[in-house]
Short mmCIF file of C-alpha atoms in Angstrom, two decimals:
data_model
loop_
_atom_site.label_atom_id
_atom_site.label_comp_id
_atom_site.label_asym_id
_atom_site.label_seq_id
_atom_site.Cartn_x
_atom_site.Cartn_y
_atom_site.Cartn_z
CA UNK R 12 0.00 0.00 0.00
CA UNK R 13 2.72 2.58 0.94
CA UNK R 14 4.70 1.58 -2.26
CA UNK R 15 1.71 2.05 -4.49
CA UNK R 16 0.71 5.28 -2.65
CA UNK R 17 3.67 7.24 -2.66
CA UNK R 18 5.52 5.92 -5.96
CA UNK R 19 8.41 4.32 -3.78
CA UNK R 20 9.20 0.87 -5.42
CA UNK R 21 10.86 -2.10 -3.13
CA UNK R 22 10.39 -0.03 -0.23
CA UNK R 23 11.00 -3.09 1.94
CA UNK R 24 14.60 -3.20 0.10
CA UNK R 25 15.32 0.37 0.92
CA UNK R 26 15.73 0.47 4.28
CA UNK R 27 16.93 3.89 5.62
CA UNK R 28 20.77 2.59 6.92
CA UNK R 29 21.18 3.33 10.54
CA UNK R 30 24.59 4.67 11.76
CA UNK R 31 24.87 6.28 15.31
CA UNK R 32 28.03 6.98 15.09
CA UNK R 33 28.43 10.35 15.70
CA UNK R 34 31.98 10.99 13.95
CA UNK R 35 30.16 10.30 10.67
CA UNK R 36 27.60 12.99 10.77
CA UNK R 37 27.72 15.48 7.98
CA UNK R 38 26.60 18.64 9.77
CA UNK R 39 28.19 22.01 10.42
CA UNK R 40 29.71 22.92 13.68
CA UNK R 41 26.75 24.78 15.18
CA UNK R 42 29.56 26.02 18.06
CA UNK R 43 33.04 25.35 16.89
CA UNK R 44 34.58 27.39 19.92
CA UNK R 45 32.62 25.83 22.01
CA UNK R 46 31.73 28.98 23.70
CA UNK R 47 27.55 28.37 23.80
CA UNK R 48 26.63 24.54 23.66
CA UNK R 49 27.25 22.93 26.87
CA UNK R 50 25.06 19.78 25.90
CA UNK R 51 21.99 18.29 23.83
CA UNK R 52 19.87 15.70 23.55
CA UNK R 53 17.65 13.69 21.42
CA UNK R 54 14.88 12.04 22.45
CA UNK R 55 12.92 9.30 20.49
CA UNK R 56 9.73 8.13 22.37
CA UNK R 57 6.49 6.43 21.05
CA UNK R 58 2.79 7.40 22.09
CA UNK R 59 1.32 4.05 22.30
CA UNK R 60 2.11 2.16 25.48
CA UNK R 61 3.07 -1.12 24.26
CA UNK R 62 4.18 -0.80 20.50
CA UNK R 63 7.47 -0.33 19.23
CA UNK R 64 8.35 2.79 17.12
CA UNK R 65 7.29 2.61 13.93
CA UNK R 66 9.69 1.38 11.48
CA UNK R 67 10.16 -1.60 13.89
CA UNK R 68 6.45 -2.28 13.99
CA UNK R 69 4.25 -5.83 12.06
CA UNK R 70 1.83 -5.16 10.07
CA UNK R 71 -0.53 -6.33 12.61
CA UNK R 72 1.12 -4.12 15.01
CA UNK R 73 0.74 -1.44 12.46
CA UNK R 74 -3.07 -2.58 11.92
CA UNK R 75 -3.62 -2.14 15.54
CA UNK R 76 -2.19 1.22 15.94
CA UNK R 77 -3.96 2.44 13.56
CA UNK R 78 -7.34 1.34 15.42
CA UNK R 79 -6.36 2.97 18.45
CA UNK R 80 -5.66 5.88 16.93
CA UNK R 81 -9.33 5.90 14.53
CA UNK R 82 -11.24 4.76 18.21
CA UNK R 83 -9.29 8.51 19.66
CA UNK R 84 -10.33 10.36 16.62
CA UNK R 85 -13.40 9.63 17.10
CA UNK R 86 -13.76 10.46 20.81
CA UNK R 87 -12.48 14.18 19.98
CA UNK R 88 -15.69 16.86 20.27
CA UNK R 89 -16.53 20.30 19.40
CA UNK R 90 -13.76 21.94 16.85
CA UNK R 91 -11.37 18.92 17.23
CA UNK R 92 -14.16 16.46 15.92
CA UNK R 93 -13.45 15.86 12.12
CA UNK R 94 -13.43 12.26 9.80
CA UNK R 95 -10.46 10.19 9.67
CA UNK R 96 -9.72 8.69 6.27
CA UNK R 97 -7.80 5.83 5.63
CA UNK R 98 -5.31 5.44 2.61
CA UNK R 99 -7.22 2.28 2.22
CA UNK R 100 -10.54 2.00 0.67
CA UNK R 101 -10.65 6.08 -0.04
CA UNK R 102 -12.17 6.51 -3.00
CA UNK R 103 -10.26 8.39 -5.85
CA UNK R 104 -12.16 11.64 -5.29
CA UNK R 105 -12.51 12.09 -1.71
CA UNK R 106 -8.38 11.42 -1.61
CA UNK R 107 -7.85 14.41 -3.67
#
């Protein structure tokens, strides 16, 4: 679905690399005197108690989140209520 939606062929094959190693970033020295940054952190965190984030997640993990996420949707009231579409089964029209 995700290959056929957004044009990306073998997605599955290209898999974003991971390298956390820090010497082979390709960034700028934000503070090369080291006169301002002191320290800095990243922080990577999911929203859904018991799933993984999601590039490690099944497709019935996947399936599942998204349910949780439609059933909270739908609980939302007043100016924050709206219709949640899925990429599957939209129609043509109402996905432009």
């Amino acid at each position: 679905l995700i290959e056929d939606y957004h044009k990306i062929p073998n997605i599955t094959e290209n898999v974003q690399p991971a390298d956390l190693d820090p010497n082979n970033l390709n960034t700028p020295d934000l503070d090369p005197n080291g006169k301002y940054i002191i320290s800095t952190r990243i922080r990577v965190a999911r929203n859904i108690s018991g799933y993984g984030l999601t590039p490690t997640l099944t497709r019935t993990g996947r399936a599942e989140v998204e349910s949780k996420v439609t059933e909270a949707l739908g609980s939302l009231e007043g100016e924050l209520a709206g219709t949640y579409y899925p990429l599957t089964g939209m129609d043509e029209a109402t996905r432009q």
